[in-house]
Coordinates of N, CA and C in Angstrom, one line a residue:
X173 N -25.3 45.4 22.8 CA -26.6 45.1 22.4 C -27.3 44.4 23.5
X174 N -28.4 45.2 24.1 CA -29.2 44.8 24.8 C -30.3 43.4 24.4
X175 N -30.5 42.4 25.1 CA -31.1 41.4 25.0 C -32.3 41.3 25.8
X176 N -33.5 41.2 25.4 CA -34.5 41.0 26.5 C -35.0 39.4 26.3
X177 N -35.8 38.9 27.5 CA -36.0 37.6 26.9 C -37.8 37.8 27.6
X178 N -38.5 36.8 26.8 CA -39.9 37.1 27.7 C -40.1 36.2 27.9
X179 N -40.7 35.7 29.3 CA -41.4 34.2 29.2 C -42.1 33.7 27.9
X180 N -42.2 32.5 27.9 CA -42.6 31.9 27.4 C -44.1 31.9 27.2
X181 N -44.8 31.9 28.2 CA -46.6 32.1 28.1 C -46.6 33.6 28.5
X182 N -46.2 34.7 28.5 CA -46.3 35.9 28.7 C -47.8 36.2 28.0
X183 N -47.8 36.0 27.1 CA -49.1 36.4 26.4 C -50.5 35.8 26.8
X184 N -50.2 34.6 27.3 CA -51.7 33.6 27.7 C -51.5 34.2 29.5
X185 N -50.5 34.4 30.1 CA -51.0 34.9 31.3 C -51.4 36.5 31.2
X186 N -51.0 37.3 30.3 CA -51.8 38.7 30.2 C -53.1 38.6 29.8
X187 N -53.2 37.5 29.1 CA -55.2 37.4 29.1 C -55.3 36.6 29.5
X188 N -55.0 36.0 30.7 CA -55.6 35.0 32.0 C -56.3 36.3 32.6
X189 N -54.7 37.4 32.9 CA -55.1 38.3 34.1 C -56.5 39.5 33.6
X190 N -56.8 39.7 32.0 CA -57.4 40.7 31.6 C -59.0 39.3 32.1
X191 N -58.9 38.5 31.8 CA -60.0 37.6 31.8 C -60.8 37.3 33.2
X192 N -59.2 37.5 34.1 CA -59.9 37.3 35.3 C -60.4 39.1 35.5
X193 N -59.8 39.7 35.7 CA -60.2 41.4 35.7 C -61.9 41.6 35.3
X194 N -62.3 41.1 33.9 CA -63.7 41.5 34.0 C -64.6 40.4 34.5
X195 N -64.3 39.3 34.5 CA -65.1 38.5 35.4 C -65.4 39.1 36.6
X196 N -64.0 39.6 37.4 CA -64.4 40.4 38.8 C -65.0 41.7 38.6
X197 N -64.9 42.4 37.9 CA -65.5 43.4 37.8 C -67.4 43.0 37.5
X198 N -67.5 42.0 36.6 CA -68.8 42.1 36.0 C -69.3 41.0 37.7
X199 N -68.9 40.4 38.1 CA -69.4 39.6 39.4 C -69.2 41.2 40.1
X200 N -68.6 41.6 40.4 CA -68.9 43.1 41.2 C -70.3 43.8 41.0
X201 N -70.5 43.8 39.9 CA -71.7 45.0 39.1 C -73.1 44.0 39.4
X202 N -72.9 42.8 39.3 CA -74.4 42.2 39.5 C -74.6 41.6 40.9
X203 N -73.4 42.0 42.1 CA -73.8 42.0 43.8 C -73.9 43.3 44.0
X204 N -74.0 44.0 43.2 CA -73.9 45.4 43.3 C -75.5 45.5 43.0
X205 N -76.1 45.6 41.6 CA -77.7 45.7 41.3 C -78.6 45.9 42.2
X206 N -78.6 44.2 43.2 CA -79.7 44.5 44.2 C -79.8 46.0 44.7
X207 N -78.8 46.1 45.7 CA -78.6 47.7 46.4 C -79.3 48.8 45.6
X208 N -79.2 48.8 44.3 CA -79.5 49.8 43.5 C -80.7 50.1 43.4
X209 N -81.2 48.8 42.9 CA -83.2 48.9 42.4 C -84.2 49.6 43.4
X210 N -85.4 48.9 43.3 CA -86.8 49.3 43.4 C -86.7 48.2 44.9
X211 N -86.7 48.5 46.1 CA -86.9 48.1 47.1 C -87.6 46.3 47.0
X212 N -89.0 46.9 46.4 CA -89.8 45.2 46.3 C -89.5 44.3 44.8
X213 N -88.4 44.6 44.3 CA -87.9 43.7 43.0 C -87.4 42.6 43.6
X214 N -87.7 41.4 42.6 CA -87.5 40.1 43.1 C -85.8 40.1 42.6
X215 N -85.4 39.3 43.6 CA -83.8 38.8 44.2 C -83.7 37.3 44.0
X216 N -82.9 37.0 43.3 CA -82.4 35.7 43.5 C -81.4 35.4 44.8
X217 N -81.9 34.8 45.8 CA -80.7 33.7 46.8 C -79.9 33.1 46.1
X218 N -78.9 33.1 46.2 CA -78.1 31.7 45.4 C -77.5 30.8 46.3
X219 N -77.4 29.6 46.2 CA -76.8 28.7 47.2 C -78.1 27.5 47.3
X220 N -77.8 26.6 48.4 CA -78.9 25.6 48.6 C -80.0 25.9 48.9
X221 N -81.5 25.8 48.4 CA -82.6 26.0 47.8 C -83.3 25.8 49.5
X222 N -83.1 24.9 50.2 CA -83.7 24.8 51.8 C -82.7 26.2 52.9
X223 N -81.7 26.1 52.6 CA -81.1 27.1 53.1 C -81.7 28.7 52.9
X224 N -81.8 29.0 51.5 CA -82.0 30.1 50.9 C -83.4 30.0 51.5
X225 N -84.1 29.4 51.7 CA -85.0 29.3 52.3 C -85.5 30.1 53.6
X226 N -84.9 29.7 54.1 CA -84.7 30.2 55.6 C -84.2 31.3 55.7
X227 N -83.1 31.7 55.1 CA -82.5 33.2 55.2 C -83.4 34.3 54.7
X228 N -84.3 33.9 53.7 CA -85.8 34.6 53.2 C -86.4 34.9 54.2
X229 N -86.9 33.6 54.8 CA -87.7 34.1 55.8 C -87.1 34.6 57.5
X230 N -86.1 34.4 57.4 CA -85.2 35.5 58.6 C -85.5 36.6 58.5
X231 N -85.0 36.6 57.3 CA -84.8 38.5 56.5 C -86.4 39.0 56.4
X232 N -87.4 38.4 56.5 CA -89.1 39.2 56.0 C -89.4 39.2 55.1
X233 N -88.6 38.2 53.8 CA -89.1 38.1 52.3 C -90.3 37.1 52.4
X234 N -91.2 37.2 51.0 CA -91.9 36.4 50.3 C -91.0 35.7 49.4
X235 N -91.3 34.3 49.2 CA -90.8 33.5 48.5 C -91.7 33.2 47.2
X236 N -91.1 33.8 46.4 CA -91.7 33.9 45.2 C -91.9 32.3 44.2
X237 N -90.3 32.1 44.2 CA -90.2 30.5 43.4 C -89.0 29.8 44.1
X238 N -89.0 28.8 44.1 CA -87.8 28.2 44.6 C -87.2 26.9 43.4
X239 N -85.9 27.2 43.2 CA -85.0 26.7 42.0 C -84.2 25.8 42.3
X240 N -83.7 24.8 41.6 CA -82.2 24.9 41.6 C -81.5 26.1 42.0
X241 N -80.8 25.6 42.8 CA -79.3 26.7 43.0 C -79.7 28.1 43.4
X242 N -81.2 27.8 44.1 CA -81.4 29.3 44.5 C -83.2 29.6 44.8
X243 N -83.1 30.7 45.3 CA -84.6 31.1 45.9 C -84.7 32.2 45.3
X244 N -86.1 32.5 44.1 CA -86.1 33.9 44.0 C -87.4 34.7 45.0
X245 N -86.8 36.1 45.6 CA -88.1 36.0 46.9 C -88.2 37.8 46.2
X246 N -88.8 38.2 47.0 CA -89.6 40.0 47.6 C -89.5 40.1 49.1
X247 N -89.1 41.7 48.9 CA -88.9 42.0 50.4 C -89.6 43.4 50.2
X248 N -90.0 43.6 51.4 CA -91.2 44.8 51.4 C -90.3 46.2 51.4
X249 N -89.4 46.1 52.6 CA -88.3 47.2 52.4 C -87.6 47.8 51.6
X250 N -87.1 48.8 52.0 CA -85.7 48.9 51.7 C -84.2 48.5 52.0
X251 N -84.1 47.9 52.9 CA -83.3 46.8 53.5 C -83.1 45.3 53.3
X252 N -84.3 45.0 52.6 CA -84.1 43.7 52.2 C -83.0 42.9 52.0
X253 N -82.5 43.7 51.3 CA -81.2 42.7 50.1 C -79.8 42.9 51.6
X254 N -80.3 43.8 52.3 CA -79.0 44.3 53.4 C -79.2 42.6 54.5
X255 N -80.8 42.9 54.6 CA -80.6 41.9 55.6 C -80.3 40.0 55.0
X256 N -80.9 39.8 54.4 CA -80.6 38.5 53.2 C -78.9 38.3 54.2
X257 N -78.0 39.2 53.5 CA -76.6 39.1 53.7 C -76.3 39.0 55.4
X258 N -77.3 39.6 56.0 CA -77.3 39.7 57.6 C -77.1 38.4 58.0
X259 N -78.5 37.7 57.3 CA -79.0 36.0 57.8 C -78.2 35.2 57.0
X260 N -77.5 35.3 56.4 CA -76.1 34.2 56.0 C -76.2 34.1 54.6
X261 N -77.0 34.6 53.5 CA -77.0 34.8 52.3 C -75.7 35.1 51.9
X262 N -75.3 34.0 51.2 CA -73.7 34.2 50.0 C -74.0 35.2 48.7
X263 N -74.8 35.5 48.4 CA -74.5 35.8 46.9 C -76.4 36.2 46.8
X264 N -76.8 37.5 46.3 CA -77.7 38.1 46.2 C -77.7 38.5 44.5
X265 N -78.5 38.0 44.1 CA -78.5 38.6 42.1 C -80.0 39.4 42.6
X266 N -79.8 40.2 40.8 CA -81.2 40.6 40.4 C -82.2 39.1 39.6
X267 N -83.2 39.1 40.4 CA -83.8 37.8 39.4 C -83.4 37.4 38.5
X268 N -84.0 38.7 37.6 CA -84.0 38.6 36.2 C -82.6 38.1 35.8
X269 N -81.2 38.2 36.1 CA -80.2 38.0 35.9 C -80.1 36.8 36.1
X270 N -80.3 36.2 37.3 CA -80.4 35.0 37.5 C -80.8 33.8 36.7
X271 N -82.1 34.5 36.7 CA -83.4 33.3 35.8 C -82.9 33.1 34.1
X272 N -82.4 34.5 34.1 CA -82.4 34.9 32.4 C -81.6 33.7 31.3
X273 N -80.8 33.2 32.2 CA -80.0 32.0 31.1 C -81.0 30.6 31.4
X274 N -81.4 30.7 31.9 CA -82.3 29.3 32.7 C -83.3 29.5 31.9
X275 N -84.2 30.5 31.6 CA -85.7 30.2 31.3 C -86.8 30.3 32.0
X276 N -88.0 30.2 31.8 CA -89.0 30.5 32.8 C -89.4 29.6 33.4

């Protein structure tokens, strides 16, 4: 008679790992958005608000609002969201994504 034994948290690390899986996927899909849209749709920066700042205006954006935890700007191109990432931009959302748990 064959015996198997299973760990003991086998089940809480198979949905650690499923948990971590769509977090990365769903953080995938919303650094992904910008690239996708309407060239002049507003972008949230994320990171420090004076920083985000400056990488806006490296990049040739308008600075729309400036937040906590981020800058939402416009860029006239189609490259915008490419260059943001050029000038040291961490983390690029769709506004609306951004703003949407926060409020107006």
């Amino acid at each position: 008679m064959s015996t198997t034994t299973r760990p003991r948290y086998a089940h809480a690390a198979k949905a650690t790992a499923r948990v971590a899986l769509v977090l990365g996927a769903w953080s995938g899909v919303m650094l992904a958005l910008p690239f996708l849209g309407p060239p002049d749709r507003p972008v949230a920066v994320l990171g420090d608000g004076h920083r985000a700042v400056g990488i806006v205006a490296a990049a040739g954006g308008r600075i729309v609002e400036v937040r906590r935890g981020g800058v939402v700007a416009r860029g006239d191109g189609p490259g915008f969201v490419r260059a943001l990432y050029v000038n040291g931009a961490r983390a690029v959302v769709v506004a609306r994504a951004a703003t949407g748990c926060g409020g107006a």
